Amino acid sequence: MTYRTSGRGDVRTALLNALESVPGAGARVLFASPDGTSPLYVGLEVFGTQRIGLLLYPFRSNRRVTKNRPGNENRFQIRYGSEASWHEKQHALASDIAGIDTTIVLGVDPDAGHFVGLDSSLYDPLPMGISFEYKQERVEEALASGWKVFERENYPGTRRGEARSRTGLETVVIFHPAKILHYIHLERRARRLNLDGPLRFKLAESLGGASLDELSEIGTSAGSAGPHDLEKAFDMSSQQILNLLSSANRLHVAVRGRVAEWHLERQLESMAGVEEVLPLDLDGQPDFEIVTQNGSKIRVECKNCSPKTTASGQRRVEVQKTRASKGDATSRYYDVEHFQVVAACLFPVTGKWEFLFKRSEDLKPHAEYSHKIAAMQTLDDSWSSDLLSVLGE
């Protein structure tokens, strides 16, 4: 979604000047979308060979004395369009599922000369109309050192029943324009590794003092020499991380579920008749949405089958959520309409990353709640390894 904007030319100029003025980076703006639209798309070349795509959502920040507000407060408001449009639909951030372009949400004070970086994963969709406040003391520390990392509490609101962050805290970075590459690499690594608030905070602290040589290695490919980003973030070797996963049963189960999704995604992409596979990495959503050749959109939920068979040797799969919501015992069970197909991964039984599929409407219903799906499903002959035959295509 793009927005028309006005009166923000100096904000755009401040960002473009910062991108091209990082000392020693040899940065060059190859392309920038015109003034008057947001997000600002920038194609950037750094270190002579690396190219980065940026989707920038900048908001003007300033320090103005406001009645009934602290005198040392800076603030910016997250807003695009008319107030009436804020509530018509969700304002999702533009993002690149391939991870080539990086989405960044910023407060920009072109007069005072500092930027405020927000965790883009927490501001998607954009909470239109809210104000973001921060103290002048933080700004002075940032301008003195170039980089200031701190945590800020966030609370439920009238439109949001829960805090934006699961911990109730979000990591914020105020930085000098000369440190904009540091912030870009922070956001790229945090999103690529899906870091939570505490790990993002630790990474931000470590990047503040990074040299340009260190920054030039952050965007290298996974096959290059040197430690993986996750090893750096956790301060552990790859072998230590693997040993930790193997020794902790809950971690092992969680990772195995994600690995099953990884294999399923690649199998879906290779299937004849499947045009597009979209991972839905969102709480409360199925794992994938696929688009078939005839234009059908099908949501798919991935589940690992039980490693234990029944007394008669039948395989089973558990089709329910990890936990129920408070005050609603039925919320742990899936509605039939929540997804169209469940994919049961057979690895726990066969040791192979194979999948069987079945439509949700054909699954066994819950004994007490007819609109819900029963938690345990038997993998009988009604399941198929051919997804399109299950869909009737």
CSV table of C-alpha atoms in Angstrom, one decimal:
chain,number,residue,atom,x,y,z
A,1,MET,CA,0.0,0.0,0.0
A,2,THR,CA,1.4,3.4,-0.9
A,3,TYR,CA,0.3,6.8,0.6
A,4,ARG,CA,0.3,10.3,-0.8
A,5,THR,CA,2.2,12.7,1.4
A,6,SER,CA,2.9,16.4,1.4
A,7,GLY,CA,5.3,18.8,3.2
A,8,ARG,CA,7.8,16.0,3.9
A,9,GLY,CA,10.5,16.9,1.3
A,10,ASP,CA,13.0,17.9,4.0
A,11,VAL,CA,12.5,14.5,5.7
A,12,ARG,CA,13.2,12.7,2.4
A,13,THR,CA,16.2,14.9,1.8
A,14,ALA,CA,17.6,14.2,5.3
A,15,LEU,CA,17.3,10.4,4.7
A,16,LEU,CA,18.9,10.5,1.2
A,17,ASN,CA,21.8,12.7,2.4
A,18,ALA,CA,22.4,10.4,5.3
A,19,LEU,CA,22.5,7.3,3.1
A,20,GLU,CA,25.1,8.9,0.8
A,21,SER,CA,27.2,10.5,3.5
A,22,VAL,CA,28.3,7.6,5.7
A,23,PRO,CA,32.1,8.1,6.0
A,24,GLY,CA,34.1,5.4,4.2
A,25,ALA,CA,31.1,3.4,2.9
A,26,GLY,CA,31.2,4.6,-0.7
A,27,ALA,CA,27.4,4.7,-0.6
A,28,ARG,CA,25.5,5.7,-3.7
A,29,VAL,CA,21.7,6.1,-4.1
A,30,LEU,CA,20.9,4.3,-7.3
A,31,PHE,CA,17.2,5.0,-7.2
A,32,ALA,CA,14.8,6.9,-4.9
A,33,SER,CA,11.0,7.1,-5.4
A,34,PRO,CA,9.7,10.6,-5.9
A,35,ASP,CA,8.7,13.0,-3.2
A,36,GLY,CA,5.1,12.9,-2.2
A,37,THR,CA,4.7,9.1,-1.7
A,38,SER,CA,5.4,6.7,1.1
A,39,PRO,CA,7.0,4.3,1.6
A,40,LEU,CA,10.2,5.8,0.2
A,41,TYR,CA,11.8,3.1,-1.9
A,42,VAL,CA,15.6,3.4,-2.2
A,43,GLY,CA,18.1,1.3,-4.1
A,44,LEU,CA,21.4,1.7,-2.4
A,45,GLU,CA,24.9,0.6,-3.3
A,46,VAL,CA,27.5,0.3,-0.5
A,47,PHE,CA,31.1,-0.9,-0.3
A,48,GLY,CA,31.4,-0.9,-4.1
A,49,THR,CA,29.6,-4.2,-4.6
A,50,GLN,CA,26.7,-4.7,-2.2
A,51,ARG,CA,23.2,-3.5,-3.2
A,52,ILE,CA,20.4,-3.0,-0.7
A,53,GLY,CA,16.7,-2.2,-1.3
A,54,LEU,CA,15.0,-0.1,1.4
A,55,LEU,CA,11.3,0.5,2.1
A,56,LEU,CA,11.4,3.5,4.4
A,57,TYR,CA,8.4,4.7,6.4
A,58,PRO,CA,9.6,8.1,7.8
A,59,PHE,CA,7.6,10.2,10.2
A,60,ARG,CA,8.5,13.8,11.1
A,61,SER,CA,9.7,14.1,14.7
A,62,ASN,CA,10.2,17.4,16.6
A,63,ARG,CA,10.4,18.9,20.0
A,64,ARG,CA,7.6,21.3,20.7
A,65,VAL,CA,6.3,22.5,24.0
A,66,THR,CA,2.8,21.1,24.4
A,67,LYS,CA,0.3,21.9,27.1
A,68,ASN,CA,0.1,19.2,29.8
A,69,ARG,CA,3.1,17.4,28.4
A,70,PRO,CA,6.7,17.2,29.8
A,71,GLY,CA,9.0,20.0,28.5
A,72,ASN,CA,11.9,17.6,27.7
A,73,GLU,CA,9.8,15.5,25.3
A,74,ASN,CA,10.3,14.8,21.6
A,75,ARG,CA,7.5,13.1,19.7
A,76,PHE,CA,6.2,12.0,16.3
A,77,GLN,CA,2.9,10.8,15.2
A,78,ILE,CA,2.4,7.7,13.0
A,79,ARG,CA,-0.1,8.9,10.4
A,80,TYR,CA,-0.8,8.7,6.7
A,81,GLY,CA,-3.9,9.9,5.0
A,82,SER,CA,-7.1,11.2,6.6
A,83,GLU,CA,-8.2,10.2,10.1
A,84,ALA,CA,-11.3,8.5,8.6
A,85,SER,CA,-9.1,6.2,6.6
A,86,TRP,CA,-7.2,4.9,9.7
A,87,HIS,CA,-10.1,2.7,10.8
A,88,GLU,CA,-11.3,1.5,7.4
A,89,LYS,CA,-8.7,-1.3,7.1
A,90,GLN,CA,-5.4,-2.5,8.4
A,91,HIS,CA,-2.3,-0.6,7.2
A,92,ALA,CA,0.1,-3.4,6.6
A,93,LEU,CA,3.8,-2.5,6.0
A,94,ALA,CA,5.2,-3.3,2.6
A,95,SER,CA,7.7,-6.2,2.9
A,96,ASP,CA,9.8,-8.4,0.7
A,97,ILE,CA,9.2,-12.1,1.5
A,98,ALA,CA,12.5,-12.9,-0.3
A,99,GLY,CA,14.4,-10.8,2.3
A,100,ILE,CA,16.2,-8.7,-0.4
A,101,ASP,CA,14.5,-5.4,0.4
A,102,THR,CA,14.4,-4.2,4.1
A,103,THR,CA,11.4,-2.4,5.7
A,104,ILE,CA,12.3,0.3,8.1
A,105,VAL,CA,10.1,2.5,10.3
A,106,LEU,CA,11.7,5.8,11.5
A,107,GLY,CA,11.2,9.0,13.3
A,108,VAL,CA,13.2,11.7,11.5
A,109,ASP,CA,14.1,15.1,13.0
A,110,PRO,CA,15.7,17.0,10.1
A,111,ASP,CA,16.3,20.1,12.2
A,112,ALA,CA,17.9,18.5,15.3
A,113,GLY,CA,19.7,15.9,13.1
A,114,HIS,CA,18.8,12.5,14.6
A,115,PHE,CA,16.7,9.5,13.6
A,116,VAL,CA,14.6,7.1,15.8
A,117,GLY,CA,14.5,3.5,14.7
A,118,LEU,CA,11.4,1.4,15.7
A,119,ASP,CA,11.2,-2.4,15.5
A,120,SER,CA,9.2,-2.8,12.2
A,121,SER,CA,8.0,-6.2,13.3
A,122,LEU,CA,6.0,-4.6,16.1
A,123,TYR,CA,4.6,-1.8,14.0
A,124,ASP,CA,3.0,-4.0,11.3
A,125,PRO,CA,0.3,-3.1,10.6
A,126,LEU,CA,0.9,0.6,11.3
A,127,PRO,CA,-1.0,1.8,14.3
A,128,MET,CA,-2.3,5.0,12.6
A,129,GLY,CA,-2.8,8.0,14.9
A,130,ILE,CA,-0.6,7.0,17.8
A,131,SER,CA,2.2,9.3,19.1
A,132,PHE,CA,5.7,8.1,19.9
A,133,GLU,CA,7.4,10.1,22.7
A,134,TYR,CA,11.0,10.0,23.8
A,135,LYS,CA,13.1,12.2,26.2
A,136,GLN,CA,15.5,14.8,25.1
A,137,GLU,CA,18.2,13.2,27.4
A,138,ARG,CA,18.1,10.2,25.1
A,139,VAL,CA,18.7,12.4,22.1
A,140,GLU,CA,21.7,14.2,23.7
A,141,GLU,CA,23.3,10.8,24.6
A,142,ALA,CA,22.7,9.6,21.0
A,143,LEU,CA,24.2,12.7,19.4
A,144,ALA,CA,27.2,12.5,21.8
A,145,SER,CA,28.1,8.9,21.0
A,146,GLY,CA,26.2,8.5,17.7
A,147,TRP,CA,24.1,5.6,18.9
A,148,LYS,CA,21.7,5.1,21.9
A,149,VAL,CA,19.8,1.9,22.6
A,150,PHE,CA,17.0,1.7,25.2
A,151,GLU,CA,13.8,-0.1,26.0
A,152,ARG,CA,10.4,1.5,26.1
A,153,GLU,CA,7.3,0.2,27.7
A,154,ASN,CA,4.3,-0.3,25.5
A,155,TYR,CA,0.8,-0.8,26.8
A,156,PRO,CA,-2.6,-2.1,25.6
A,157,GLY,CA,-4.8,0.6,24.2
A,158,THR,CA,-8.4,1.3,23.3
A,159,ARG,CA,-7.9,-0.3,19.9
A,160,ARG,CA,-5.3,-2.9,20.9
A,161,GLY,CA,-6.3,-5.4,23.7
A,162,GLU,CA,-2.7,-6.5,24.3
A,163,ALA,CA,0.7,-4.9,24.5
A,164,ARG,CA,2.4,-4.6,21.1
A,165,SER,CA,5.3,-6.7,22.4
A,166,ARG,CA,4.9,-10.0,24.3
A,167,THR,CA,7.3,-8.8,26.9
A,168,GLY,CA,5.7,-5.4,27.2
A,169,LEU,CA,9.0,-3.7,26.1
A,170,GLU,CA,10.3,-2.6,22.7
A,171,THR,CA,13.8,-1.9,21.7
A,172,VAL,CA,14.4,1.6,20.3
A,173,VAL,CA,17.5,3.1,18.8
A,174,ILE,CA,18.2,6.9,18.5
A,175,PHE,CA,21.1,7.5,16.2
A,176,HIS,CA,23.1,10.1,14.3
A,177,PRO,CA,22.6,10.1,10.5
A,178,ALA,CA,26.2,8.9,10.1
A,179,LYS,CA,25.1,5.6,11.7
A,180,ILE,CA,22.2,4.9,9.3
A,181,LEU,CA,24.0,1.9,7.8
A,182,HIS,CA,24.4,0.4,11.3
A,183,TYR,CA,20.7,0.7,11.7
A,184,ILE,CA,19.9,-0.8,8.3
A,185,HIS,CA,22.0,-3.8,9.2
A,186,LEU,CA,20.4,-4.1,12.6
A,187,GLU,CA,16.9,-4.3,11.0
A,188,ARG,CA,18.1,-6.7,8.3
A,189,ARG,CA,19.6,-9.1,10.7
A,190,ALA,CA,16.8,-8.9,13.3
A,191,ARG,CA,14.2,-9.6,10.7
A,192,ARG,CA,16.2,-12.4,9.1
A,193,LEU,CA,16.7,-14.1,12.5
A,194,ASN,CA,13.2,-13.2,13.8
A,195,LEU,CA,14.8,-11.8,17.0
A,196,ASP,CA,12.6,-11.0,20.0
A,197,GLY,CA,13.0,-7.8,22.0
A,198,PRO,CA,15.8,-8.9,24.3
A,199,LEU,CA,17.9,-10.4,21.5
A,200,ARG,CA,17.3,-7.3,19.3
A,201,PHE,CA,18.5,-5.1,22.2
A,202,LYS,CA,21.7,-7.1,22.6
A,203,LEU,CA,22.3,-7.0,18.8
A,204,ALA,CA,21.7,-3.3,18.7
A,205,GLU,CA,24.1,-2.7,21.5
A,206,SER,CA,26.8,-4.7,19.8
A,207,LEU,CA,26.3,-3.0,16.4
A,208,GLY,CA,26.5,0.5,17.8
A,209,GLY,CA,30.3,0.2,18.0
A,210,ALA,CA,30.8,-1.9,14.9
A,211,SER,CA,33.4,-0.7,12.4
A,212,LEU,CA,32.7,-0.3,8.7
A,213,ASP,CA,34.7,-3.5,8.1
A,214,GLU,CA,32.4,-5.4,10.4
A,215,LEU,CA,29.4,-3.9,8.7
A,216,SER,CA,30.6,-4.9,5.3
A,217,GLU,CA,30.5,-8.5,6.3
A,218,ILE,CA,27.0,-8.5,7.8
A,219,GLY,CA,25.2,-8.8,4.5
A,220,THR,CA,27.4,-11.6,3.1
A,221,SER,CA,25.7,-14.8,1.9
A,222,ALA,CA,25.1,-17.8,4.2
A,223,GLY,CA,27.7,-19.8,2.3
A,224,SER,CA,30.5,-17.4,3.0
A,225,ALA,CA,33.3,-17.9,5.5
A,226,GLY,CA,32.9,-16.8,9.1
A,227,PRO,CA,30.3,-17.4,11.8
A,228,HIS,CA,26.6,-17.3,11.1
A,229,ASP,CA,24.5,-14.3,12.2
A,230,LEU,CA,22.8,-16.5,14.8
A,231,GLU,CA,26.1,-17.5,16.3
A,232,LYS,CA,27.0,-13.9,16.7
A,233,ALA,CA,23.6,-13.0,18.1
A,234,PHE,CA,23.6,-15.8,20.7
A,235,ASP,CA,27.4,-15.7,21.3
A,236,MET,CA,27.6,-19.4,20.8
A,237,SER,CA,29.2,-21.7,18.2
A,238,SER,CA,26.9,-23.6,15.8
A,239,GLN,CA,27.8,-26.8,17.5
A,240,GLN,CA,26.8,-25.4,20.9
A,241,ILE,CA,23.5,-24.2,19.5
A,242,LEU,CA,22.7,-27.6,18.0
A,243,ASN,CA,23.7,-29.3,21.3
A,244,LEU,CA,21.3,-27.0,23.1
A,245,LEU,CA,18.4,-27.8,20.8
A,246,SER,CA,19.1,-31.5,21.2
A,247,SER,CA,19.2,-31.4,25.0
A,248,ALA,CA,16.0,-29.4,25.5
A,249,ASN,CA,12.9,-31.3,24.5
A,250,ARG,CA,10.6,-28.3,24.1
A,251,LEU,CA,13.1,-26.5,22.0
A,252,HIS,CA,13.7,-29.6,19.9
A,253,VAL,CA,9.9,-30.1,19.3
A,254,ALA,CA,9.5,-26.4,18.4
A,255,VAL,CA,12.4,-26.5,15.9
A,256,ARG,CA,11.2,-29.7,14.4
A,257,GLY,CA,7.8,-28.1,13.8
A,258,ARG,CA,9.5,-25.2,11.9
A,259,VAL,CA,11.7,-27.6,10.0
A,260,ALA,CA,8.6,-29.5,8.9
A,261,GLU,CA,7.2,-26.2,7.6
A,262,TRP,CA,10.5,-25.6,5.7
A,263,HIS,CA,10.2,-28.9,3.9
A,264,LEU,CA,6.5,-28.5,3.3
A,265,GLU,CA,7.1,-25.1,1.7
A,266,ARG,CA,9.6,-26.5,-0.7
A,267,GLN,CA,7.4,-29.4,-1.6
A,268,LEU,CA,4.4,-27.1,-2.2
A,269,GLU,CA,6.5,-24.9,-4.5
A,270,SER,CA,7.5,-27.9,-6.6
A,271,MET,CA,4.0,-29.3,-7.0
A,272,ALA,CA,2.5,-29.1,-10.5
A,273,GLY,CA,-0.7,-26.9,-10.4
A,274,VAL,CA,0.6,-24.7,-7.5
A,275,GLU,CA,1.3,-21.2,-8.8
A,276,GLU,CA,2.4,-19.5,-5.6
A,277,VAL,CA,3.2,-20.3,-2.0
A,278,LEU,CA,2.9,-17.6,0.7
A,279,PRO,CA,4.2,-18.3,4.2
A,280,LEU,CA,1.9,-16.7,6.8
A,281,ASP,CA,4.2,-16.1,9.7
A,282,LEU,CA,1.6,-14.5,11.9
A,283,ASP,CA,0.1,-15.5,15.2
A,284,GLY,CA,-3.4,-17.0,14.9
A,285,GLN,CA,-3.0,-17.7,11.1
A,286,PRO,CA,-2.4,-21.0,9.3
A,287,ASP,CA,1.1,-21.7,8.1
A,288,PHE,CA,0.7,-21.1,4.3
A,289,GLU,CA,-1.6,-19.8,1.7
A,290,ILE,CA,-1.2,-21.3,-1.8
A,291,VAL,CA,-2.6,-20.2,-5.1
A,292,THR,CA,-3.4,-22.9,-7.6
A,293,GLN,CA,-3.4,-22.6,-11.4
A,294,ASN,CA,-7.1,-22.1,-11.5
A,295,GLY,CA,-6.8,-19.1,-9.1
A,296,SER,CA,-8.0,-20.9,-5.9
A,297,LYS,CA,-6.5,-19.6,-2.6
A,298,ILE,CA,-6.1,-22.4,-0.1
A,299,ARG,CA,-4.8,-22.1,3.5
A,300,VAL,CA,-2.7,-25.0,4.7
A,301,GLU,CA,-1.8,-25.9,8.3
A,302,CYS,CA,1.2,-28.0,8.9
A,303,LYS,CA,1.3,-30.5,11.8
A,304,ASN,CA,3.8,-33.2,12.9
A,305,CYS,CA,2.2,-36.6,13.4
A,306,SER,CA,2.6,-38.4,16.7
A,307,PRO,CA,5.7,-40.7,16.9
A,308,LYS,CA,3.5,-43.3,18.6
A,309,THR,CA,1.0,-45.3,16.7
A,310,THR,CA,-2.3,-46.8,18.1
A,311,ALA,CA,-2.5,-50.4,19.4
A,312,SER,CA,-3.6,-51.4,15.9
A,313,GLY,CA,-0.6,-49.6,14.3
A,314,GLN,CA,-2.5,-46.6,12.9
A,315,ARG,CA,-0.7,-43.3,12.7
A,316,ARG,CA,-2.3,-40.2,14.3
A,317,VAL,CA,-1.8,-36.4,14.1
A,318,GLU,CA,-2.8,-33.8,16.7
A,319,VAL,CA,-4.7,-30.9,15.2
A,320,GLN,CA,-5.2,-28.3,17.9
A,321,LYS,CA,-3.4,-25.2,19.2
A,322,THR,CA,-0.7,-25.2,21.8
A,323,ARG,CA,-2.9,-23.5,24.4
A,324,ALA,CA,-6.4,-22.1,25.0
A,325,SER,CA,-7.3,-18.5,25.6
A,326,LYS,CA,-8.3,-17.6,29.2
A,327,GLY,CA,-12.0,-18.2,29.8
A,328,ASP,CA,-12.6,-20.1,26.6
A,329,ALA,CA,-11.7,-23.8,26.8
A,330,THR,CA,-12.9,-24.3,23.2
A,331,SER,CA,-10.4,-21.8,21.7
A,332,ARG,CA,-7.7,-24.5,21.7
A,333,TYR,CA,-9.7,-26.4,19.0
A,334,TYR,CA,-9.6,-25.2,15.4
A,335,ASP,CA,-12.7,-24.0,13.6
A,336,VAL,CA,-13.4,-25.9,10.4
A,337,GLU,CA,-13.0,-22.6,8.5
A,338,HIS,CA,-9.6,-21.7,10.0
A,339,PHE,CA,-7.8,-23.5,7.1
A,340,GLN,CA,-8.9,-25.5,4.2
A,341,VAL,CA,-6.2,-28.3,4.3
A,342,VAL,CA,-4.1,-29.8,7.0
A,343,ALA,CA,-0.7,-31.3,6.0
A,344,ALA,CA,0.5,-34.1,8.4
A,345,CYS,CA,4.3,-34.5,8.4
A,346,LEU,CA,5.3,-38.2,8.7
A,347,PHE,CA,8.9,-37.6,9.8
A,348,PRO,CA,8.3,-38.6,13.5
A,349,VAL,CA,7.2,-42.1,12.3
A,350,THR,CA,9.0,-42.7,9.0
A,351,GLY,CA,12.1,-40.5,9.4
A,352,LYS,CA,11.3,-39.0,6.0
A,353,TRP,CA,10.0,-35.5,5.3
A,354,GLU,CA,6.8,-36.8,3.7
A,355,PHE,CA,3.3,-35.3,4.0
A,356,LEU,CA,-0.3,-36.5,3.8
A,357,PHE,CA,-3.1,-34.0,3.1
A,358,LYS,CA,-6.8,-33.8,4.0
A,359,ARG,CA,-9.5,-31.1,3.8
A,360,SER,CA,-10.5,-29.6,7.1
A,361,GLU,CA,-14.2,-30.2,6.3
A,362,ASP,CA,-13.5,-33.9,6.0
A,363,LEU,CA,-11.7,-34.1,9.4
A,364,LYS,CA,-13.4,-35.8,12.3
A,365,PRO,CA,-15.5,-33.1,14.2
A,366,HIS,CA,-15.1,-32.5,17.9
A,367,ALA,CA,-17.5,-34.7,20.0
A,368,GLU,CA,-18.9,-31.8,22.0
A,369,TYR,CA,-18.4,-28.7,19.7
A,370,SER,CA,-19.7,-29.5,16.2
A,371,HIS,CA,-18.1,-26.4,14.6
A,372,LYS,CA,-14.7,-27.4,15.9
A,373,ILE,CA,-12.2,-30.1,14.7
A,374,ALA,CA,-11.4,-33.0,17.0
A,375,ALA,CA,-7.9,-32.8,18.5
A,376,MET,CA,-6.7,-36.2,17.4
A,377,GLN,CA,-7.1,-37.4,13.8
A,378,THR,CA,-6.3,-40.9,12.5
A,379,LEU,CA,-4.2,-41.0,9.3
A,380,ASP,CA,-6.2,-43.5,7.4
A,381,ASP,CA,-6.7,-44.2,3.7
A,382,SER,CA,-8.8,-41.0,3.3
A,383,TRP,CA,-5.6,-38.9,3.6
A,384,SER,CA,-3.6,-38.4,0.4
A,385,SER,CA,0.0,-37.5,-0.6
A,386,ASP,CA,-1.5,-35.7,-3.6
A,387,LEU,CA,-2.6,-32.2,-2.5
A,388,LEU,CA,-4.4,-31.3,-5.7
A,389,SER,CA,-6.5,-34.5,-5.7
A,390,VAL,CA,-7.5,-33.6,-2.1
A,391,LEU,CA,-8.6,-30.2,-3.5
A,392,GLY,CA,-10.5,-31.9,-6.3
A,393,GLU,CA,-8.3,-30.2,-9.0
